[in-house]
Amino acid sequence: MEPVTEERAADPLTEHVQRVVRRVRAFDRRRPLVWDLHLTAFWVTAGLIDYTGGGWRNIAHNLDVPGWLLLVMTLGFTIPLLWRRSHPGAVLLAMAPVAVINAWTGAILQAAMLQLLVVFHIALRLPLRSLCWATPLVLTQVLVSGLRHGDSAGSWNQQFGSQLLSIGVAALIGVTVRTRRNYTAALEDRAHRLEVERDQQAQLAAAAERARIAREMHDIIGHNLSVITGLADGGRYAATKSPERAAQALDAIGNTSRQAMGELRRLLDVLRDDEQSRQEPAELAPQPSLTDLAPLIDGVRQAGLPVRTTVHGRPDLPAGRQLAVYRVIQEALTNTLKHAGPDATADIDLSYGDGGAVTLTITDTGRTARPGATSDGRGLPGMRERTALYGGTLEAGPRPRPEQGWRVHLHLPEEPPQ
């Protein structure tokens, strides 16, 4: 016995019917007039067959109705169907006099039942309150037939109930189809909005990732290039007086370059998206932390910037906060190397509080005016973005007179309780 699975292949006949229905609906959306002409021609042909073949005589109350009047009534019931979708109310109003004449003469053409098709379209396309006047309009012919032909028309109550039931079924089908269409349209609209929202979220995520990558590359390349530039300038100055100091500067340049290349390579390895990157995992290394401040400051000192450091408290911070503080110190010292001038010095005052709070002040004695300090570069915005991630504040600007130089002040508040 074969096991029963939840997923079963669809019936080929059902799939074929669904494909045909989808094609017909698509054709109807593209060329609605063609479909309306075909359906109207079908009902005109059926009405004319009933007229010419004498089928109407089987249920007629009066067999002496003139032929020309039968033809006019047949066309009056069928031709207006061409506009049943665009103007269903007007079509029903146009059929109403023909239906009254049909009932009064006793011909009882079966084409009068096409009024139910119009009622269906009224329930499908017009406000539902339109059924309040459409229903009595269709029932009028039953009243006229009962008054005109009396007992020969059969039981009046039975005809009235049968016609009312037919109207109710037509209206119910129209309301059902309308509800289904509205539900499908709502689902399609929701799916479209979700797709747009997904694309927007993807774009925002990509923009945020690009900003993060740019910030990381700026911190890595900008700082190390500034250190290399300082070391190269110092080595060139020392080459004529102290070849040993020049050799030390070249060694420091080599170490700094290799460190920068290693950090940059790890960052680019993470960004690769090819077959080799999937087979060979990227080289991993921890992000810088406060324990790496000493090598950072030593490199800056070797580049020619005297740095004095004062630390209060013990660093008991999460890795993310440590990285933010480290990058702010790195960027501030890099800016001092680039803009403060040859005789500048820097002071770092770092205080650790309870609950992950940090207060950091970096000052230098260089030129107050900093080229590009107010530009749209990535240095100060990057520091502010890192600070904002932890609800902190960052101030950067000239030191108050009469002091000369630049000041960067960072404060990270305590971590909120979990």
XYZ file of C-alpha atoms in Angstrom:
418
model
C 0.000 0.000 0.000
C 1.459 3.359 -1.013
C 1.897 5.922 1.753
C -0.482 8.865 1.719
C 1.287 12.184 1.374
C -0.083 15.626 2.153
C 1.035 17.045 -1.189
C -0.701 15.447 -4.119
C -0.384 16.259 -7.764
C -3.276 18.332 -9.041
C -5.797 16.705 -11.367
C -4.658 17.313 -14.978
C -8.228 18.114 -16.000
C -8.519 20.674 -13.193
C -5.243 22.282 -14.183
C -6.368 22.445 -17.796
C -9.686 24.060 -16.844
C -7.896 26.606 -14.626
C -5.504 27.516 -17.419
C -8.407 27.992 -19.825
C -10.280 30.159 -17.302
C -7.177 32.308 -16.697
C -6.709 32.787 -20.432
C -10.359 33.724 -20.931
C -10.193 36.239 -18.067
C -6.962 37.719 -19.391
C -8.500 38.050 -22.867
C -11.600 39.631 -21.358
C -9.474 42.203 -19.478
C -7.629 43.097 -22.673
C -10.654 43.190 -24.997
C -13.899 43.390 -22.986
C -15.975 44.511 -25.989
C -15.181 41.311 -27.913
C -16.450 39.153 -25.050
C -19.585 41.299 -24.649
C -20.342 41.095 -28.371
C -20.014 37.306 -28.373
C -22.232 36.836 -25.317
C -24.846 39.284 -26.614
C -24.859 37.539 -30.001
C -25.380 34.197 -28.260
C -28.446 35.416 -26.378
C -29.856 37.192 -29.443
C -29.524 33.943 -31.382
C -31.179 31.962 -28.573
C -34.030 34.474 -28.387
C -34.589 34.389 -32.143
C -34.632 30.566 -32.105
C -37.332 30.688 -29.398
C -39.278 33.210 -31.519
C -38.973 31.547 -34.915
C -39.289 27.972 -33.637
C -42.443 28.725 -31.714
C -41.096 27.542 -28.410
C -42.735 30.515 -26.695
C -46.173 29.023 -27.487
C -45.631 26.210 -24.957
C -45.982 28.557 -21.981
C -47.771 31.554 -23.514
C -51.141 32.751 -22.173
C -52.020 34.330 -25.510
C -51.040 32.764 -28.833
C -52.287 35.660 -30.979
C -49.447 38.082 -30.272
C -48.266 39.734 -33.542
C -44.960 38.459 -34.899
C -43.425 41.908 -35.218
C -44.128 42.568 -31.539
C -42.525 39.251 -30.566
C -39.418 40.205 -32.572
C -39.234 43.649 -30.964
C -39.559 42.159 -27.461
C -36.923 39.508 -28.201
C -34.444 42.161 -29.335
C -35.440 44.399 -26.404
C -34.469 41.658 -23.954
C -31.205 40.651 -25.645
C -29.485 43.611 -27.340
C -29.190 45.756 -24.147
C -27.040 42.962 -22.677
C -24.119 44.498 -24.584
C -23.951 47.161 -21.855
C -24.833 44.919 -18.909
C -21.368 45.324 -17.303
C -20.807 49.031 -17.856
C -24.400 50.222 -17.144
C -26.387 47.399 -15.506
C -28.912 49.766 -13.917
C -29.722 51.464 -17.210
C -30.020 48.076 -18.949
C -32.569 46.864 -16.386
C -34.559 50.075 -16.767
C -34.537 49.584 -20.549
C -35.777 46.010 -20.161
C -38.549 46.941 -17.712
C -41.078 48.302 -20.325
C -40.409 45.288 -22.560
C -41.049 42.958 -19.586
C -44.337 44.723 -18.790
C -45.479 44.435 -22.435
C -44.437 40.781 -22.449
C -46.544 40.109 -19.350
C -49.504 42.187 -20.561
C -49.715 40.511 -23.975
C -49.351 37.045 -22.448
C -46.485 36.032 -24.776
C -44.251 35.122 -21.799
C -41.041 35.037 -23.832
C -38.319 33.094 -22.075
C -35.895 35.894 -22.947
C -37.441 37.796 -20.032
C -35.345 35.614 -17.727
C -32.296 37.555 -18.924
C -33.311 40.216 -16.425
C -31.825 37.895 -13.778
C -28.446 38.200 -15.519
C -28.702 41.972 -15.206
C -29.669 41.639 -11.522
C -26.503 39.573 -11.065
C -24.392 42.398 -12.536
C -26.189 44.988 -10.399
C -25.280 43.010 -7.261
C -21.743 42.578 -8.604
C -20.965 46.168 -9.644
C -23.370 48.667 -8.099
C -23.979 49.563 -4.440
C -26.084 46.875 -2.795
C -28.832 49.372 -2.077
C -29.526 49.304 -5.852
C -31.210 45.927 -5.291
C -33.934 47.761 -3.341
C -35.331 49.252 -6.559
C -34.198 46.501 -8.943
C -36.177 43.774 -7.152
C -39.599 45.500 -7.327
C -38.875 46.452 -10.939
C -38.411 42.818 -11.943
C -41.421 41.674 -9.881
C -43.685 44.164 -11.655
C -44.173 41.828 -14.603
C -45.551 39.126 -12.271
C -48.099 41.591 -10.906
C -49.091 42.719 -14.414
C -49.463 39.107 -15.603
C -51.663 38.238 -12.629
C -53.906 41.269 -13.114
C -54.172 40.815 -16.863
C -54.673 37.073 -17.252
C -56.049 36.061 -13.883
C -56.467 32.314 -13.401
C -54.968 31.532 -16.788
C -51.628 32.722 -15.449
C -51.701 30.064 -12.752
C -51.300 30.690 -9.065
C -50.196 34.321 -8.588
C -48.596 33.573 -5.245
C -46.611 30.728 -6.756
C -45.343 32.899 -9.627
C -44.449 35.719 -7.253
C -42.551 33.391 -4.900
C -40.715 31.690 -7.747
C -39.670 34.998 -9.286
C -38.584 36.400 -5.915
C -36.507 33.276 -5.263
C -34.853 33.593 -8.682
C -33.968 37.223 -8.005
C -32.546 36.274 -4.616
C -30.359 33.540 -6.097
C -29.051 35.859 -8.835
C -28.330 38.603 -6.299
C -26.670 36.133 -3.914
C -24.390 34.832 -6.656
C -23.454 38.399 -7.581
C -22.686 39.309 -3.952
C -20.610 36.120 -3.556
C -18.545 36.811 -6.664
C -18.153 40.443 -5.590
C -16.948 39.436 -2.131
C -14.497 36.982 -3.627
C -13.127 39.602 -6.002
C -12.750 42.160 -3.213
C -10.987 39.585 -1.047
C -8.623 38.634 -3.879
C -7.939 42.295 -4.648
C -7.198 42.937 -0.962
C -4.772 40.003 -0.901
C -3.054 41.213 -4.060
C -2.797 44.737 -2.669
C -1.381 43.438 0.603
C 1.111 41.260 -1.261
C 2.134 44.244 -3.378
C 2.582 46.451 -0.303
C 4.591 43.718 1.420
C 6.768 43.371 -1.664
C 7.357 47.133 -1.775
C 8.079 47.158 1.964
C 10.473 44.226 1.547
C 12.317 46.053 -1.238
C 12.488 49.203 0.861
C 13.806 47.262 3.846
C 16.398 45.614 1.604
C 17.459 49.004 0.263
C 17.687 50.445 3.783
C 19.667 47.434 4.961
C 22.005 47.737 1.968
C 22.471 51.458 2.605
C 23.185 50.832 6.284
C 25.648 48.088 5.400
C 27.387 50.339 2.876
C 27.656 53.069 5.512
C 29.071 50.592 8.030
C 31.616 49.266 5.544
C 32.628 52.797 4.561
C 33.015 53.711 8.244
C 35.167 50.657 8.933
C 37.354 51.236 5.882
C 37.738 54.895 6.800
C 38.811 53.977 10.326
C 41.261 51.332 9.115
C 42.799 53.110 6.134
C 42.583 56.698 7.367
C 44.288 56.082 10.685
C 47.041 53.838 9.361
C 47.826 56.112 6.437
C 48.079 59.067 8.807
C 50.481 57.113 11.009
C 52.512 56.045 7.964
C 52.642 59.639 6.740
C 53.899 60.835 10.123
C 56.496 58.092 10.280
C 57.664 58.831 6.740
C 58.038 62.552 7.480
C 59.942 61.802 10.687
C 62.150 59.232 8.943
C 63.020 61.665 6.188
C 64.005 64.279 8.781
C 66.074 61.745 10.752
C 67.757 60.200 7.712
C 70.356 62.976 7.482
C 71.176 63.070 11.208
C 70.416 59.633 12.620
C 70.229 56.725 10.163
C 69.289 54.426 13.058
C 66.134 56.469 13.786
C 65.316 56.412 10.093
C 65.588 52.621 10.043
C 63.271 52.434 13.060
C 60.765 54.638 11.240
C 60.911 52.366 8.201
C 60.333 49.318 10.399
C 57.344 51.040 12.000
C 56.015 51.944 8.551
C 56.295 48.302 7.492
C 54.532 47.038 10.624
C 51.753 49.601 10.312
C 51.267 48.812 6.621
C 51.084 45.080 7.276
C 48.571 45.634 10.081
C 46.408 47.825 7.833
C 46.581 45.302 5.001
C 45.597 42.484 7.349
C 42.558 44.361 8.691
C 41.530 45.411 5.195
C 41.921 41.867 3.857
C 39.706 40.454 6.615
C 37.048 43.071 5.863
C 37.114 42.320 2.135
C 37.050 38.550 2.736
C 33.784 38.943 4.629
C 32.280 40.894 1.711
C 33.183 38.346 -0.966
C 30.288 36.436 -2.500
C 31.718 33.877 -4.904
C 32.318 30.157 -5.053
C 35.775 30.437 -3.521
C 34.481 32.428 -0.552
C 31.869 29.739 0.125
C 34.476 27.013 0.038
C 37.147 28.904 1.960
C 35.878 30.623 5.113
C 37.016 34.180 5.631
C 39.888 34.849 7.988
C 38.396 35.856 11.313
C 39.852 38.137 13.981
C 38.307 39.989 16.915
C 37.453 43.649 16.547
C 39.749 46.088 18.354
C 38.986 46.641 22.036
C 40.273 48.845 24.837
C 43.101 46.376 25.463
C 44.467 47.455 22.057
C 44.754 51.118 23.062
C 48.411 50.801 24.055
C 49.598 49.634 20.588
C 47.404 52.318 18.996
C 48.886 55.100 21.103
C 52.427 53.764 20.643
C 51.984 53.895 16.885
C 50.770 57.490 17.096
C 53.751 58.416 19.270
C 56.121 56.835 16.782
C 54.501 58.962 14.086
C 55.577 62.057 16.024
C 52.573 62.988 18.183
C 53.237 63.017 21.942
C 50.220 61.513 23.732
C 49.506 61.530 27.464
C 46.875 59.137 28.806
C 44.931 59.273 32.081
C 42.556 56.424 32.969
C 40.072 56.371 35.883
C 38.370 53.151 36.879
C 38.454 49.720 35.337
C 37.224 48.894 31.816
C 34.304 46.506 32.299
C 32.412 47.117 29.065
C 30.739 44.955 26.419
C 32.665 44.443 23.189
C 30.454 46.845 21.233
C 31.038 49.735 23.613
C 34.762 49.025 23.711
C 34.907 49.157 19.898
C 33.003 52.477 19.847
C 35.379 54.078 22.377
C 38.423 52.668 20.579
C 37.302 54.025 17.194
C 36.566 57.482 18.629
C 40.070 57.646 20.156
C 41.560 56.381 16.902
C 39.710 58.955 14.793
C 40.505 61.838 17.157
C 44.226 61.017 17.166
C 44.182 60.581 13.392
C 42.645 64.047 12.968
C 45.287 65.480 15.303
C 48.046 63.852 13.259
C 46.607 65.220 10.024
C 45.571 68.721 11.061
C 47.162 69.819 14.341
C 50.649 70.637 13.042
C 54.156 69.439 13.912
C 54.405 70.764 17.499
C 51.038 69.542 18.784
C 50.497 67.264 21.771
C 47.429 65.260 22.772
C 45.832 64.327 26.113
C 43.412 61.442 26.637
C 41.273 61.412 29.781
C 39.214 58.204 30.057
C 36.820 57.511 32.960
C 34.814 54.329 33.490
C 31.621 54.486 35.535
C 29.106 51.968 36.808
C 26.844 50.021 34.471
C 28.986 50.554 31.367
C 29.091 54.359 31.537
C 32.122 55.959 29.872
C 33.371 59.553 29.731
C 36.167 60.335 27.308
C 37.880 63.664 26.616
C 40.612 64.079 24.003
C 42.327 67.444 23.629
C 45.281 68.646 21.618
C 47.344 71.803 21.378
C 47.413 72.102 17.627
C 45.836 74.585 15.258
C 42.273 75.441 16.186
C 41.130 75.772 12.582
C 40.924 72.280 11.100
C 40.770 71.929 7.318
C 37.666 69.890 6.468
C 36.442 69.800 10.050
C 33.016 71.030 8.957
C 32.913 69.126 5.676
C 30.802 66.096 4.849
C 33.628 63.634 5.488
C 33.224 60.345 7.327
C 35.318 61.085 10.402
C 33.061 63.099 12.708
C 29.814 61.607 11.319
C 31.253 58.127 11.900
C 32.091 58.973 15.519
C 28.616 60.365 16.094
C 26.987 57.290 14.532
C 28.959 54.950 16.782
C 28.059 57.058 19.807
C 24.365 57.194 18.907
C 24.192 53.378 18.800
C 24.523 53.367 22.607
C 22.471 56.477 23.330
C 25.557 58.604 23.975
C 26.595 62.123 23.055
C 29.682 63.386 21.269
C 30.955 66.959 21.074
C 33.797 68.022 18.800
C 35.100 71.554 18.319
C 37.726 74.157 19.239
C 38.791 74.449 22.879
C 37.485 77.551 24.677
C 39.740 80.603 24.604
C 42.437 81.355 25.596
C 43.377 77.694 25.113
C 44.386 76.581 21.658
C 43.597 73.308 19.954
C 40.735 70.880 19.509
C 38.536 68.969 21.932
C 36.502 65.785 21.501
C 34.193 64.804 24.358
C 32.320 61.485 24.458
C 29.824 60.278 27.032
C 28.104 56.889 26.987
C 25.375 56.484 29.643
C 24.791 53.387 31.711
C 23.368 50.389 29.958
C 19.601 49.999 30.463
C 18.632 47.056 32.679
C 17.743 43.922 30.776
